[in-house]
PDB file of C-alpha atoms in Angstrom:
ATOM      1  CA  MET A1011       1.575 -47.387  60.808  1.00 66.00           C
ATOM      2  CA  LYS A1012       1.026 -50.664  59.009  1.00 72.00           C
ATOM      3  CA  HIS A1013      -0.844 -48.949  56.180  1.00 75.00           C
ATOM      4  CA  ALA A1014       1.805 -46.216  55.998  1.00 80.00           C
ATOM      5  CA  TYR A1015       4.484 -48.884  55.550  1.00 76.00           C
ATOM      6  CA  ILE A1016       2.524 -50.472  52.709  1.00 80.00           C
ATOM      7  CA  SER A1017       2.186 -47.053  51.090  1.00 82.00           C
ATOM      8  CA  ALA A1018       5.897 -46.278  51.586  1.00 77.00           C
ATOM      9  CA  ARG A1019       6.915 -49.368  49.612  1.00 86.00           C
ATOM     10  CA  THR A1020       5.619 -47.822  46.387  1.00 88.00           C
ATOM     11  CA  ARG A1021       6.829 -44.240  46.717  1.00 85.00           C
ATOM     12  CA  PRO A1022      10.158 -42.664  45.725  1.00 85.00           C
ATOM     13  CA  GLY A1023      12.640 -43.280  48.523  1.00 85.00           C
ATOM     14  CA  GLY A1024      10.866 -46.510  49.439  1.00 84.00           C
ATOM     15  CA  THR A1025      10.422 -47.692  52.996  1.00 84.00           C
ATOM     16  CA  ASN A1026      13.441 -45.676  54.119  1.00 83.00           C
ATOM     17  CA  LEU A1027      11.627 -42.533  52.920  1.00 88.00           C
ATOM     18  CA  GLY A1028      14.844 -41.496  51.170  1.00 88.00           C
ATOM     19  CA  LEU A1029      16.542 -41.012  54.547  1.00 89.00           C
ATOM     20  CA  GLU A1030      19.438 -43.360  53.797  1.00 89.00           C
ATOM     21  CA  ARG A1031      21.082 -40.269  52.235  1.00 91.00           C
ATOM     22  CA  ILE A1032      21.571 -38.978  55.794  1.00 90.00           C
ATOM     23  CA  GLY A1033      22.563 -42.393  57.155  1.00 87.00           C
ATOM     24  CA  MET A1034      19.162 -43.368  58.478  1.00 88.00           C
ATOM     25  CA  LYS A1035      17.443 -46.700  57.933  1.00 86.00           C
ATOM     26  CA  ILE A1036      13.851 -47.328  58.995  1.00 84.00           C
ATOM     27  CA  TRP A1037      12.769 -50.622  60.519  1.00 81.00           C
ATOM     28  CA  TRP A1038       8.980 -50.661  60.424  1.00 80.00           C
ATOM     29  CA  GLN A1039       6.976 -52.443  63.101  1.00 78.00           C
ATOM     30  CA  GLY A1040       3.418 -51.456  62.269  1.00 72.00           C
ATOM     31  CA  TYR A1041       0.664 -53.529  63.850  1.00 72.00           C
ATOM     32  CA  SER A1042      -3.044 -53.245  63.180  1.00 76.00           C
ATOM     33  CA  GLY A1043      -5.019 -52.433  66.309  1.00 77.00           C
ATOM     34  CA  LEU A1044      -1.930 -51.926  68.502  1.00 80.00           C
ATOM     35  CA  LYS A1045      -2.792 -50.858  72.016  1.00 84.00           C
ATOM     36  CA  ILE A1046      -0.561 -49.277  74.643  1.00 85.00           C
ATOM     37  CA  ILE A1047      -0.476 -52.508  76.659  1.00 81.00           C
ATOM     38  CA  ASN A1048       1.339 -54.211  73.766  1.00 83.00           C
ATOM     39  CA  LEU A1049       3.827 -51.427  73.098  1.00 83.00           C
ATOM     40  CA  LYS A1050       6.580 -52.495  75.516  1.00 78.00           C
ATOM     41  CA  ASN A1051       6.489 -56.112  74.345  1.00 78.00           C
ATOM     42  CA  LYS A1052       6.925 -55.040  70.717  1.00 79.00           C
ATOM     43  CA  LEU A1053       9.928 -52.921  71.640  1.00 83.00           C
ATOM     44  CA  TRP A1054      11.633 -55.647  73.708  1.00 79.00           C
ATOM     45  CA  TYR A1055      12.118 -57.584  70.487  1.00 75.00           C
ATOM     46  CA  LEU A1056      13.944 -54.579  69.046  1.00 75.00           C
ATOM     47  CA  LYS A1057      16.160 -54.339  72.131  1.00 77.00           C
ATOM     48  CA  TYR A1058      17.700 -57.753  71.544  1.00 77.00           C
ATOM     49  CA  LEU A1059      18.283 -57.386  67.801  1.00 75.00           C
ATOM     50  CA  GLY A1060      21.496 -55.441  68.104  1.00 71.00           C
ATOM     51  CA  GLU A1061      22.344 -51.764  68.002  1.00 80.00           C
ATOM     52  CA  GLN A1062      19.907 -49.316  69.459  1.00 84.00           C
ATOM     53  CA  PRO A1063      18.258 -47.150  66.810  1.00 87.00           C
ATOM     54  CA  GLN A1064      18.830 -43.431  66.574  1.00 90.00           C
ATOM     55  CA  PHE A1065      15.068 -42.819  66.883  1.00 93.00           C
ATOM     56  CA  ILE A1066      12.083 -44.857  68.044  1.00 90.00           C
ATOM     57  CA  VAL A1067       8.885 -43.425  66.578  1.00 93.00           C
ATOM     58  CA  ILE A1068       5.775 -44.341  68.547  1.00 92.00           C
ATOM     59  CA  HIS A1069       2.431 -43.878  66.840  1.00 92.00           C
ATOM     60  CA  CYS A1070       0.015 -45.491  69.268  1.00 91.00           C
ATOM     61  CA  GLY A1071      -2.866 -44.702  71.596  1.00 91.00           C
ATOM     62  CA  GLY A1072      -5.807 -44.068  69.288  1.00 91.00           C
ATOM     63  CA  ASN A1073      -7.097 -47.590  69.868  1.00 90.00           C
ATOM     64  CA  ASP A1074      -7.036 -47.001  73.634  1.00 92.00           C
ATOM     65  CA  LEU A1075      -8.908 -43.707  73.813  1.00 93.00           C
ATOM     66  CA  GLY A1076     -12.386 -44.014  75.282  1.00 88.00           C
ATOM     67  CA  SER A1077     -11.893 -47.523  76.652  1.00 87.00           C
ATOM     68  CA  LYS A1078     -13.884 -48.274  79.786  1.00 83.00           C
ATOM     69  CA  GLU A1079     -10.862 -50.061  81.250  1.00 80.00           C
ATOM     70  CA  ASN A1080      -8.775 -46.871  80.961  1.00 80.00           C
ATOM     71  CA  SER A1081      -9.923 -43.430  81.972  1.00 90.00           C
ATOM     72  CA  LEU A1082      -8.009 -40.682  80.195  1.00 94.00           C
ATOM     73  CA  PHE A1083      -6.083 -39.988  83.402  1.00 94.00           C
ATOM     74  CA  SER A1084      -5.063 -43.640  83.866  1.00 93.00           C
ATOM     75  CA  LEU A1085      -4.173 -44.013  80.170  1.00 94.00           C
ATOM     76  CA  ILE A1086      -1.904 -40.971  80.335  1.00 96.00           C
ATOM     77  CA  ALA A1087      -0.263 -42.343  83.503  1.00 95.00           C
ATOM     78  CA  LYS A1088       0.290 -45.752  81.841  1.00 93.00           C
ATOM     79  CA  VAL A1089       1.814 -44.257  78.723  1.00 94.00           C
ATOM     80  CA  LYS A1090       4.081 -41.976  80.746  1.00 95.00           C
ATOM     81  CA  GLY A1091       5.255 -45.023  82.704  1.00 93.00           C
ATOM     82  CA  HIS A1092       5.855 -46.997  79.504  1.00 92.00           C
ATOM     83  CA  LEU A1093       7.771 -44.099  77.945  1.00 94.00           C
ATOM     84  CA  ALA A1094      10.013 -43.797  81.007  1.00 95.00           C
ATOM     85  CA  ILE A1095      10.758 -47.547  80.899  1.00 92.00           C
ATOM     86  CA  ILE A1096      11.433 -47.451  77.154  1.00 91.00           C
ATOM     87  CA  ALA A1097      13.743 -44.438  77.553  1.00 94.00           C
ATOM     88  CA  HIS A1098      15.609 -46.293  80.312  1.00 93.00           C
ATOM     89  CA  HIS A1099      16.085 -49.441  78.197  1.00 90.00           C
ATOM     90  CA  PHE A1100      17.037 -47.520  75.043  1.00 91.00           C
ATOM     91  CA  PRO A1101      19.414 -44.832  76.362  1.00 92.00           C
ATOM     92  CA  GLN A1102      21.063 -44.321  72.949  1.00 91.00           C
ATOM     93  CA  SER A1103      17.724 -43.823  71.197  1.00 92.00           C
ATOM     94  CA  ARG A1104      15.649 -40.694  71.038  1.00 95.00           C
ATOM     95  CA  LEU A1105      11.926 -41.335  71.465  1.00 95.00           C
ATOM     96  CA  VAL A1106       9.552 -39.648  69.036  1.00 96.00           C
ATOM     97  CA  TRP A1107       5.855 -39.435  69.864  1.00 97.00           C
ATOM     98  CA  SER A1108       3.701 -39.234  66.753  1.00 96.00           C
ATOM     99  CA  GLU A1109       0.430 -37.584  67.748  1.00 96.00           C
ATOM    100  CA  VAL A1110      -2.837 -39.489  67.634  1.00 95.00           C
ATOM    101  CA  LEU A1111      -4.834 -38.340  64.615  1.00 95.00           C
ATOM    102  CA  PRO A1112      -8.533 -37.478  64.548  1.00 94.00           C
ATOM    103  CA  ARG A1113     -11.049 -40.052  63.327  1.00 92.00           C
ATOM    104  CA  SER A1114     -14.672 -39.988  62.395  1.00 91.00           C
ATOM    105  CA  VAL A1115     -15.198 -43.452  63.915  1.00 90.00           C
ATOM    106  CA  TRP A1116     -13.851 -44.414  67.347  1.00 90.00           C
ATOM    107  CA  ARG A1117     -13.701 -47.896  68.807  1.00 85.00           C
ATOM    108  CA  PHE A1118     -15.314 -47.136  72.173  1.00 85.00           C
ATOM    109  CA  SER A1119     -17.585 -44.157  71.564  1.00 88.00           C
ATOM    110  CA  SER A1120     -19.877 -42.638  68.975  1.00 87.00           C
ATOM    111  CA  ASN A1121     -19.561 -39.161  70.534  1.00 92.00           C
ATOM    112  CA  ASN A1122     -17.002 -37.666  68.147  1.00 91.00           C
ATOM    113  CA  HIS A1123     -16.948 -34.304  69.923  1.00 93.00           C
ATOM    114  CA  ALA A1124     -16.042 -35.913  73.264  1.00 93.00           C
ATOM    115  CA  MET A1125     -13.472 -38.172  71.603  1.00 94.00           C
ATOM    116  CA  GLU A1126     -11.844 -35.219  69.851  1.00 94.00           C
ATOM    117  CA  ARG A1127     -11.525 -33.369  73.170  1.00 95.00           C
ATOM    118  CA  MET A1128     -10.021 -36.511  74.707  1.00 96.00           C
ATOM    119  CA  ARG A1129      -7.614 -36.923  71.775  1.00 96.00           C
ATOM    120  CA  VAL A1130      -6.420 -33.311  72.099  1.00 96.00           C
ATOM    121  CA  ARG A1131      -5.882 -33.661  75.868  1.00 97.00           C
ATOM    122  CA  PHE A1132      -4.069 -36.971  75.385  1.00 97.00           C
ATOM    123  CA  ASN A1133      -1.775 -35.503  72.716  1.00 97.00           C
ATOM    124  CA  ARG A1134      -1.030 -32.479  74.892  1.00 97.00           C
ATOM    125  CA  ALA A1135      -0.064 -34.754  77.802  1.00 97.00           C
ATOM    126  CA  MET A1136       2.081 -36.948  75.529  1.00 97.00           C
ATOM    127  CA  ALA A1137       3.865 -33.913  74.097  1.00 97.00           C
ATOM    128  CA  LYS A1138       4.820 -32.789  77.586  1.00 97.00           C
ATOM    129  CA  ALA A1139       5.820 -36.316  78.663  1.00 97.00           C
ATOM    130  CA  ILE A1140       8.017 -36.987  75.628  1.00 97.00           C
ATOM    131  CA  LEU A1141       9.703 -33.587  75.774  1.00 97.00           C
ATOM    132  CA  ASP A1142      10.376 -34.091  79.510  1.00 97.00           C
ATOM    133  CA  LEU A1143      12.246 -37.272  78.476  1.00 97.00           C
ATOM    134  CA  GLU A1144      14.252 -35.217  75.934  1.00 96.00           C
ATOM    135  CA  GLY A1145      12.403 -36.893  73.103  1.00 97.00           C
ATOM    136  CA  CYS A1146      10.651 -35.404  70.093  1.00 97.00           C
ATOM    137  CA  TYR A1147       7.049 -34.678  69.183  1.00 98.00           C
ATOM    138  CA  LEU A1148       5.656 -35.096  65.681  1.00 97.00           C
ATOM    139  CA  LYS A1149       2.494 -33.164  64.690  1.00 96.00           C
ATOM    140  CA  TYR A1150       0.282 -33.335  61.605  1.00 95.00           C
ATOM    141  CA  PRO A1151      -1.317 -29.864  61.440  1.00 92.00           C
ATOM    142  CA  ASP A1152      -2.395 -30.129  57.798  1.00 88.00           C
ATOM    143  CA  MET A1153      -4.251 -33.344  58.513  1.00 89.00           C
ATOM    144  CA  VAL A1154      -5.839 -32.206  61.767  1.00 86.00           C
ATOM    145  CA  LYS A1155      -7.348 -29.092  60.152  1.00 85.00           C
ATOM    146  CA  ASN A1156      -9.517 -31.088  57.760  1.00 85.00           C
ATOM    147  CA  MET A1157      -9.145 -34.749  58.605  1.00 88.00           C
ATOM    148  CA  SER A1158     -12.063 -35.848  56.427  1.00 87.00           C
ATOM    149  CA  LEU A1159      -9.857 -35.237  53.381  1.00 91.00           C
ATOM    150  CA  PHE A1160      -7.303 -37.710  54.695  1.00 94.00           C
ATOM    151  CA  LEU A1161      -9.444 -40.547  56.068  1.00 94.00           C
ATOM    152  CA  ALA A1162     -10.404 -43.739  54.283  1.00 92.00           C
ATOM    153  CA  GLN A1163     -14.091 -44.642  54.077  1.00 92.00           C
ATOM    154  CA  ASP A1164     -13.892 -46.583  57.354  1.00 92.00           C
ATOM    155  CA  GLY A1165     -13.303 -43.305  59.240  1.00 91.00           C
ATOM    156  CA  VAL A1166     -10.277 -44.758  61.056  1.00 91.00           C
ATOM    157  CA  HIS A1167      -7.444 -45.468  58.637  1.00 90.00           C
ATOM    158  CA  LEU A1168      -5.785 -43.009  56.304  1.00 92.00           C
ATOM    159  CA  SER A1169      -6.674 -42.664  52.645  1.00 93.00           C
ATOM    160  CA  PRO A1170      -3.892 -42.777  50.010  1.00 92.00           C
ATOM    161  CA  LEU A1171      -3.621 -38.975  50.291  1.00 93.00           C
ATOM    162  CA  GLY A1172      -3.555 -39.275  54.089  1.00 94.00           C
ATOM    163  CA  ASN A1173      -0.738 -41.826  53.937  1.00 92.00           C
ATOM    164  CA  THR A1174       1.228 -39.526  51.626  1.00 93.00           C
ATOM    165  CA  VAL A1175       0.910 -36.569  54.004  1.00 94.00           C
ATOM    166  CA  PHE A1176       1.656 -38.798  57.003  1.00 93.00           C
ATOM    167  CA  LEU A1177       4.824 -40.177  55.363  1.00 93.00           C
ATOM    168  CA  ASN A1178       5.957 -36.735  54.182  1.00 93.00           C
ATOM    169  CA  THR A1179       5.562 -35.379  57.704  1.00 95.00           C
ATOM    170  CA  LEU A1180       7.368 -38.380  59.196  1.00 94.00           C
ATOM    171  CA  GLN A1181      10.241 -37.967  56.727  1.00 94.00           C
ATOM    172  CA  GLY A1182      10.485 -34.224  57.336  1.00 95.00           C
ATOM    173  CA  GLY A1183      10.308 -34.691  61.092  1.00 96.00           C
ATOM    174  CA  LEU A1184      13.044 -37.320  61.221  1.00 96.00           C
ATOM    175  CA  GLU A1185      15.308 -35.136  59.062  1.00 95.00           C
ATOM    176  CA  TYR A1186      14.578 -32.159  61.312  1.00 96.00           C
ATOM    177  CA  PHE A1187      15.240 -34.098  64.525  1.00 96.00           C
ATOM    178  CA  ALA A1188      18.421 -35.684  63.133  1.00 95.00           C
ATOM    179  CA  SER A1189      19.758 -32.245  62.194  1.00 95.00           C
ATOM    180  CA  GLY A1190      19.381 -31.099  65.809  1.00 94.00           C
ATOM    181  CA  LYS A1191      17.205 -28.120  64.853  1.00 93.00           C
ATOM    182  CA  GLY A1192      14.544 -28.834  67.447  1.00 95.00           C
ATOM    183  CA  SER A1193      12.318 -31.316  69.226  1.00 97.00           C
ATOM    184  CA  VAL A1194       8.875 -30.467  67.808  1.00 97.00           C
ATOM    185  CA  TYR A1195       8.011 -30.794  64.141  1.00 97.00           C
ATOM    186  CA  PRO A1196       6.686 -28.813  62.491  1.00 95.00           C
ATOM    187  CA  ASP A1197       7.678 -26.066  64.895  1.00 87.00           C
ATOM    188  CA  SER A1198       5.631 -23.350  63.212  1.00 70.00           C
ATOM    189  CA  TYR A1199       2.284 -24.529  64.612  1.00 53.00           C
TER     190      TYR A1199
END
């Protein structure tokens, strides 16, 4: 989300994505190369800053998929455990899982077909886990359909168009969740 934050600074609505009009302020904590193991530590800093946020959006896991130290099963178990701990320590906050996006280049494998299957299974497990915790799930169906349009040349990060679609979806999802209309956005896919 680091690149999305940089992109948000120059768009209408700025880094708050225009959500201050509904009383929402975004505090970005995007880190390059963030792995699940570091997620809890990053959130502990937030815990001691003051009021608990209305939402905690987690966009993480892509850098862990395919790692030899984590099978898919063990990675899912770790993330579920982390989510339960985070939910316990932030009872006033609603957790939002932002699905892992496709890539054309993965850190631990050159088999894109296998990595895509793993990504889909991981996202499916995270959707169930977050909804079981009464959280929300954020999808990017327009990007997933033809990801090559939205990727930068490195095959990992988003292009300017990709960042725009990502931020638009994030903004729409947070508005949708805040309105109480549902827990999955967009809900039509």
